[in-house]
Short mmCIF file of C-alpha atoms in Angstrom, two decimals:
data_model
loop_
_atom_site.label_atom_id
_atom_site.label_comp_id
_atom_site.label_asym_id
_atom_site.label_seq_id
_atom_site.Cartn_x
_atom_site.Cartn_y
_atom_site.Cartn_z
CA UNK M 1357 -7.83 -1.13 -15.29
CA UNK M 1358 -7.63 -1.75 -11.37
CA UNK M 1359 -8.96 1.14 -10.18
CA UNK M 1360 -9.87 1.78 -6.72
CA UNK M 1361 -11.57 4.88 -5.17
CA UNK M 1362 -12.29 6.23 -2.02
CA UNK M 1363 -14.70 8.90 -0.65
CA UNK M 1364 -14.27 11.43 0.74
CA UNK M 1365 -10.75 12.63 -0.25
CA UNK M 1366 -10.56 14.64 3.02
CA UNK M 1367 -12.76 14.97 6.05
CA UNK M 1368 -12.71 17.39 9.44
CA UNK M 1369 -15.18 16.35 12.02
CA UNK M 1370 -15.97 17.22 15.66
CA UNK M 1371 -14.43 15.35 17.93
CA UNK M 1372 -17.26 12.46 19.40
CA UNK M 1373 -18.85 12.45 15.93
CA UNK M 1374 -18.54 8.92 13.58
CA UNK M 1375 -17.30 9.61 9.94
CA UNK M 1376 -17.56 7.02 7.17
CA UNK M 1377 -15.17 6.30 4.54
CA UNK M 1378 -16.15 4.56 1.06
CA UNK M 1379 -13.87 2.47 -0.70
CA UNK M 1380 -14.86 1.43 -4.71
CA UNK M 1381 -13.37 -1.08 -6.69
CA UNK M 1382 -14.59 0.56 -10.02
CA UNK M 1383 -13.88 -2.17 -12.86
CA UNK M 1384 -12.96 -5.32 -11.05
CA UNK M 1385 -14.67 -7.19 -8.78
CA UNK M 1386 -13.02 -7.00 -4.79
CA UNK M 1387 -13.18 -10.12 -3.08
CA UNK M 1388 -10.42 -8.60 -0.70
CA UNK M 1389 -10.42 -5.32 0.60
CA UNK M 1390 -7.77 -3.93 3.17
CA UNK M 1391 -7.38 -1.19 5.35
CA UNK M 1392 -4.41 0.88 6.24
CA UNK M 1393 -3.69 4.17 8.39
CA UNK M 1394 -0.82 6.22 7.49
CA UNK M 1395 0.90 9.06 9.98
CA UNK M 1396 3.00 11.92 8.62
CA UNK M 1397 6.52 10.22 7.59
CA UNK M 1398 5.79 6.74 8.31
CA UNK M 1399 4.96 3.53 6.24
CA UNK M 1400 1.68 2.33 5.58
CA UNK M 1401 0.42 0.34 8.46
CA UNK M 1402 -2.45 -2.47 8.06
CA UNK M 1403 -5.68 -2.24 10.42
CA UNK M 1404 -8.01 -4.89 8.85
CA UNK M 1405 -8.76 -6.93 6.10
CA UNK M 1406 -12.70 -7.51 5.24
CA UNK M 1407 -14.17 -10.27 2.63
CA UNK M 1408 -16.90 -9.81 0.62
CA UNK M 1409 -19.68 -11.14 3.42
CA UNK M 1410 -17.85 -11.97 6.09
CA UNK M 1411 -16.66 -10.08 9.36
CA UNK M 1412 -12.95 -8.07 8.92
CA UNK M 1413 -10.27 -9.35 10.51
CA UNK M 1414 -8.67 -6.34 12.59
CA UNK M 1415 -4.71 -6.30 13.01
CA UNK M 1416 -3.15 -6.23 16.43
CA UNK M 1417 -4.05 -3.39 18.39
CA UNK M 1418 -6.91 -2.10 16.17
CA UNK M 1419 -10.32 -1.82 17.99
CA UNK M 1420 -12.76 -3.24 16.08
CA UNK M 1421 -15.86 -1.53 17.59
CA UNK M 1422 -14.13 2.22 17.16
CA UNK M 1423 -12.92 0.63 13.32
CA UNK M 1424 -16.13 -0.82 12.28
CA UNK M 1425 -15.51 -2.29 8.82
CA UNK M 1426 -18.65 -3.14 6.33
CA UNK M 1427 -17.86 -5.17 2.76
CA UNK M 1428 -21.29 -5.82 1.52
CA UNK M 1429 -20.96 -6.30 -1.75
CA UNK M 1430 -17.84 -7.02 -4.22
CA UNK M 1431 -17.22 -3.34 -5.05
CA UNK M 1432 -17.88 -2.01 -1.90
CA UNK M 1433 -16.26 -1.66 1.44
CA UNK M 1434 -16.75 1.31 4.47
CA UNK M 1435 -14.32 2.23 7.33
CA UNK M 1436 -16.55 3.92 9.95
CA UNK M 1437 -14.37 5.94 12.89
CA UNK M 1438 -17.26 5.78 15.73
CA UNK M 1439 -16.60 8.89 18.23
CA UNK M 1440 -13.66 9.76 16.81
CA UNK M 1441 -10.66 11.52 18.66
CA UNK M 1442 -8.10 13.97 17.44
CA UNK M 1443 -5.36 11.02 17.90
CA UNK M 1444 -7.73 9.03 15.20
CA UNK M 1445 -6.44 12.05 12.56
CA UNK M 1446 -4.64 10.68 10.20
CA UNK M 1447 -4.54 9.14 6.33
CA UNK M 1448 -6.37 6.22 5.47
CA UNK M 1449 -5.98 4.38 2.27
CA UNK M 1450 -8.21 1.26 1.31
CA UNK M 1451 -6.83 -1.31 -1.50
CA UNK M 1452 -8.69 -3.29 -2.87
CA UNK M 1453 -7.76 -7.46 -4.09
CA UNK M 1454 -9.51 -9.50 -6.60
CA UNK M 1455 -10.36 -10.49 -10.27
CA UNK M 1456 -7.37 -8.07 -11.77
CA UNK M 1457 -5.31 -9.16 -13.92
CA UNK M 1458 -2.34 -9.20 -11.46
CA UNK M 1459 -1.95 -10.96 -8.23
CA UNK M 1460 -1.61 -7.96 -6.05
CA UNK M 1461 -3.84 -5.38 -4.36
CA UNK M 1462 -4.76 -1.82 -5.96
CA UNK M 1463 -4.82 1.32 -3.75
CA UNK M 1464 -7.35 4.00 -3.25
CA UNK M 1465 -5.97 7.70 -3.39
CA UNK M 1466 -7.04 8.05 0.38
CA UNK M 1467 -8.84 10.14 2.82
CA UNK M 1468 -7.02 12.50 5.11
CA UNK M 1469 -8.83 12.73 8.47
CA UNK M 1470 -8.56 15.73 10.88
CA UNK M 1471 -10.47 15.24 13.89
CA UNK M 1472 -10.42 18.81 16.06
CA UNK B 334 7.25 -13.13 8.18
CA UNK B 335 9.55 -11.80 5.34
CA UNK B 336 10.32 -8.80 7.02
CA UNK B 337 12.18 -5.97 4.23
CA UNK B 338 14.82 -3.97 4.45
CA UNK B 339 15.61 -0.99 1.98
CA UNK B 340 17.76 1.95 2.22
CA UNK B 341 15.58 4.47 3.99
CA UNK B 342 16.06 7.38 1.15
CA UNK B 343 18.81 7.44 -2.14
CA UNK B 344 19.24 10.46 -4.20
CA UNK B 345 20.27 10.66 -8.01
CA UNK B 346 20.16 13.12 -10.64
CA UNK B 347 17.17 13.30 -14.02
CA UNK B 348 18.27 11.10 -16.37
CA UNK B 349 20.22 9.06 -14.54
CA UNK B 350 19.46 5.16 -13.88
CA UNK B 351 18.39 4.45 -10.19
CA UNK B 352 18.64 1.19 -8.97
CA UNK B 353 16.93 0.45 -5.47
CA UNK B 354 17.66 -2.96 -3.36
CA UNK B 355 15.21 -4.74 -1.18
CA UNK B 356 16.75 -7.37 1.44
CA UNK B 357 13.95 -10.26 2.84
CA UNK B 358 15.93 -13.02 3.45
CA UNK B 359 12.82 -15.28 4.49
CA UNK B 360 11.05 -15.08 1.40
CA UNK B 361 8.46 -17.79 1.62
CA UNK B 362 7.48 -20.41 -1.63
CA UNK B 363 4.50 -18.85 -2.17
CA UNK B 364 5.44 -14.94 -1.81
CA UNK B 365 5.46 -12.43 -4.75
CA UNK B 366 7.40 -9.46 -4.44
CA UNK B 367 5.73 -6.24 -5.32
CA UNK B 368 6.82 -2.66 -5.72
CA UNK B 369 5.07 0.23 -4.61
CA UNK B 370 5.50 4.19 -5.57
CA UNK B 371 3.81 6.84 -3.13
CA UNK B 372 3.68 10.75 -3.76
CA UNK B 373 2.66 12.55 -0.37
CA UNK B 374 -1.10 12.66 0.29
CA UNK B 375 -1.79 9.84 -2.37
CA UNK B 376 -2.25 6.17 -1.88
CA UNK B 377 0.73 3.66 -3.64
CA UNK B 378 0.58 3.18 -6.63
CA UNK B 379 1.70 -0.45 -8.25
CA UNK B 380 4.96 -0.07 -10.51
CA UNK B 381 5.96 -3.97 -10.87
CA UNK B 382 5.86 -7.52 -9.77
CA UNK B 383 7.75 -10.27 -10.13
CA UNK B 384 8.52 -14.04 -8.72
CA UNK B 385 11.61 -14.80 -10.22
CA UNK B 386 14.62 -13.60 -12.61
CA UNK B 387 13.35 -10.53 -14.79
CA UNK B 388 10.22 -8.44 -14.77
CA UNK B 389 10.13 -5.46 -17.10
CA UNK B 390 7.43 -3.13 -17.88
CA UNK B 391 6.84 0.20 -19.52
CA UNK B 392 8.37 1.71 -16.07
CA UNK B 393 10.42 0.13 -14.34
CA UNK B 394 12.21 -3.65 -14.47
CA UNK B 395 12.62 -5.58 -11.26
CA UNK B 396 15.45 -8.01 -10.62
CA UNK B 397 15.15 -10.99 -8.47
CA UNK B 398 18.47 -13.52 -7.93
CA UNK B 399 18.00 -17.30 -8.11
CA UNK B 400 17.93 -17.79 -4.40
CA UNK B 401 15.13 -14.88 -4.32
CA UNK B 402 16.13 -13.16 -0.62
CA UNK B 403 17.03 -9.72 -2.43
CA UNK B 404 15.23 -8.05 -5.07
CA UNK B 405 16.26 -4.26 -7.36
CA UNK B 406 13.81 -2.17 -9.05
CA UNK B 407 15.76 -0.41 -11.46
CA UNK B 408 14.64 2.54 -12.81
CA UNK B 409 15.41 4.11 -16.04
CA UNK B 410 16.42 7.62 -16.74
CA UNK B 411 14.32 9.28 -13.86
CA UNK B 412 13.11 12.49 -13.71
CA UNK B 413 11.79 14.96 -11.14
CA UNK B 414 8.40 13.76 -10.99
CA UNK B 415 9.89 10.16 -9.90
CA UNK B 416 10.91 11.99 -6.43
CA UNK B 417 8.37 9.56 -3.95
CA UNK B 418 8.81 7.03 -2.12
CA UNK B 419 8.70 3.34 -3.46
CA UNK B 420 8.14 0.20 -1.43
CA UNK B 421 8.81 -2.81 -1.65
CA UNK B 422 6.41 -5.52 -0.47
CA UNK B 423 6.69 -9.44 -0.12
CA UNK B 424 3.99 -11.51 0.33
CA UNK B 425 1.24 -13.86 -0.88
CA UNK B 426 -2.37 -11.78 -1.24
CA UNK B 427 -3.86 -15.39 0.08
CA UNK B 428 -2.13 -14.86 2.98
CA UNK B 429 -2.37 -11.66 4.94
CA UNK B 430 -0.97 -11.97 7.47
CA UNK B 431 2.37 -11.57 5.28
CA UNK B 432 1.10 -8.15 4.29
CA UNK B 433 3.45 -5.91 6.23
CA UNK B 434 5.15 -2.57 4.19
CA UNK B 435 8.86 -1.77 5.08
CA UNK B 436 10.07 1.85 5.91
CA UNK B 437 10.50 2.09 2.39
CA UNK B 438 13.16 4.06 0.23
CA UNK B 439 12.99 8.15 -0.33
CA UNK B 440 14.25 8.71 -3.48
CA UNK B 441 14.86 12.49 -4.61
CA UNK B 442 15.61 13.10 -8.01
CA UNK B 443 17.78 16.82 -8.75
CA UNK B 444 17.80 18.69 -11.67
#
């Protein structure tokens, strides 16, 4: 049980171009959903956190309109990267909080981003 | 903020029993403490989590003192494939603002 997903695995774009990110909470229900970026060697580093219906709340130094941040519906939530830059490359992992059976958040298997 | 330290990387030996400390000194009422194990490229992946005294699970066991500002995963008899990373993460999910990951511990198991 818990399982979260995320779509694509990997992604190279053009630099200037938007790429979208899907994050699935497959068998439970999400009424959390986080998002984290992740550089070579370093720890896992929180951008936003979204509700089901309501706006994300972005971290600290995240720009929401490059980060825009959808969670439409209790399984669902999507990390768009508008006119992305190469510095944007890195590894983005989505977790997912909710209706598990254990009070903590589940991981996707996240999405390495190369932007040239 | 109940900022965690670990050691930033341990090594040990396959069958051996590792035992890996997390310090957070200003651990909060509400805050559980969670443990995390990451393999490069993959997202973490949830090994235990406890509130108080003894956890144990199929994996791993975590132990958490009375006074709950330390916490030890221990794991038994590890093998190559438990070579990762593992963090350790205190907070309470209705409160994100807690949600903040450590450097976390490189462990690297030997044959």
């Amino acid at each position: 049980g818990a399982v979260v997903s995320q779509h694509p695995s990997w992604v190279i774009c053009k630099s200037g171009t938007s790429v979208k990110i899907e994050c699935r909470s497959l068998d439970f229900q999400a009424t959390t959903m986080f998002w984290y970026r992740q550089f070579p060697k370093q720890s896992l580093m929180l951008m936003a956190t979204s509700n089901e219906g309501s706006k994300a709340t972005y971290e600290q130094g995240v720009e929401k309109d490059k980060f825009l941040i959808n969670h439409a519906s209790l399984t669902l939530s999507t990390l768009t990267v508008t006119s992305a830059h190469p510095e944007d490359s890195s590894f983005y992992i989505c977790s997912a909080y909710g209706t598990s059976s254990t009070d903590t958040q589940y991981f996707g298997p996240g999405t390495r981003l190369t932007v040239l | 903020l109940a900022k965690t330290t670990q050691p930033i990387s341990m090594d040990s030996y396959e069958g051996q029993e590792v035992n890996i400390t997390c310090s957070h000194n200003n651990i909060a009422t509400n805050d559980y403490i969670t443990w995390y194990q990451q393999f490069p490229s993959q997202g973490p992946r949830f090994i235990i989590q406890g509130y108080k005294t003894k956890v144990t699970n199929e994996v791993a066991s975590l132990f958490i003192p009375a006074d709950r500002k330390s916490s030890t995963l221990s794991l038994p008899r590890v093998s190559l494939s438990d070579t990762a990373v593992y963090y350790c993460l205190v907070g309470d999910m209705r409160d994100t603002d807690k949600l903040i990951f450590g450097t976390g511990t490189r462990l690297q198991v030997f044959p």
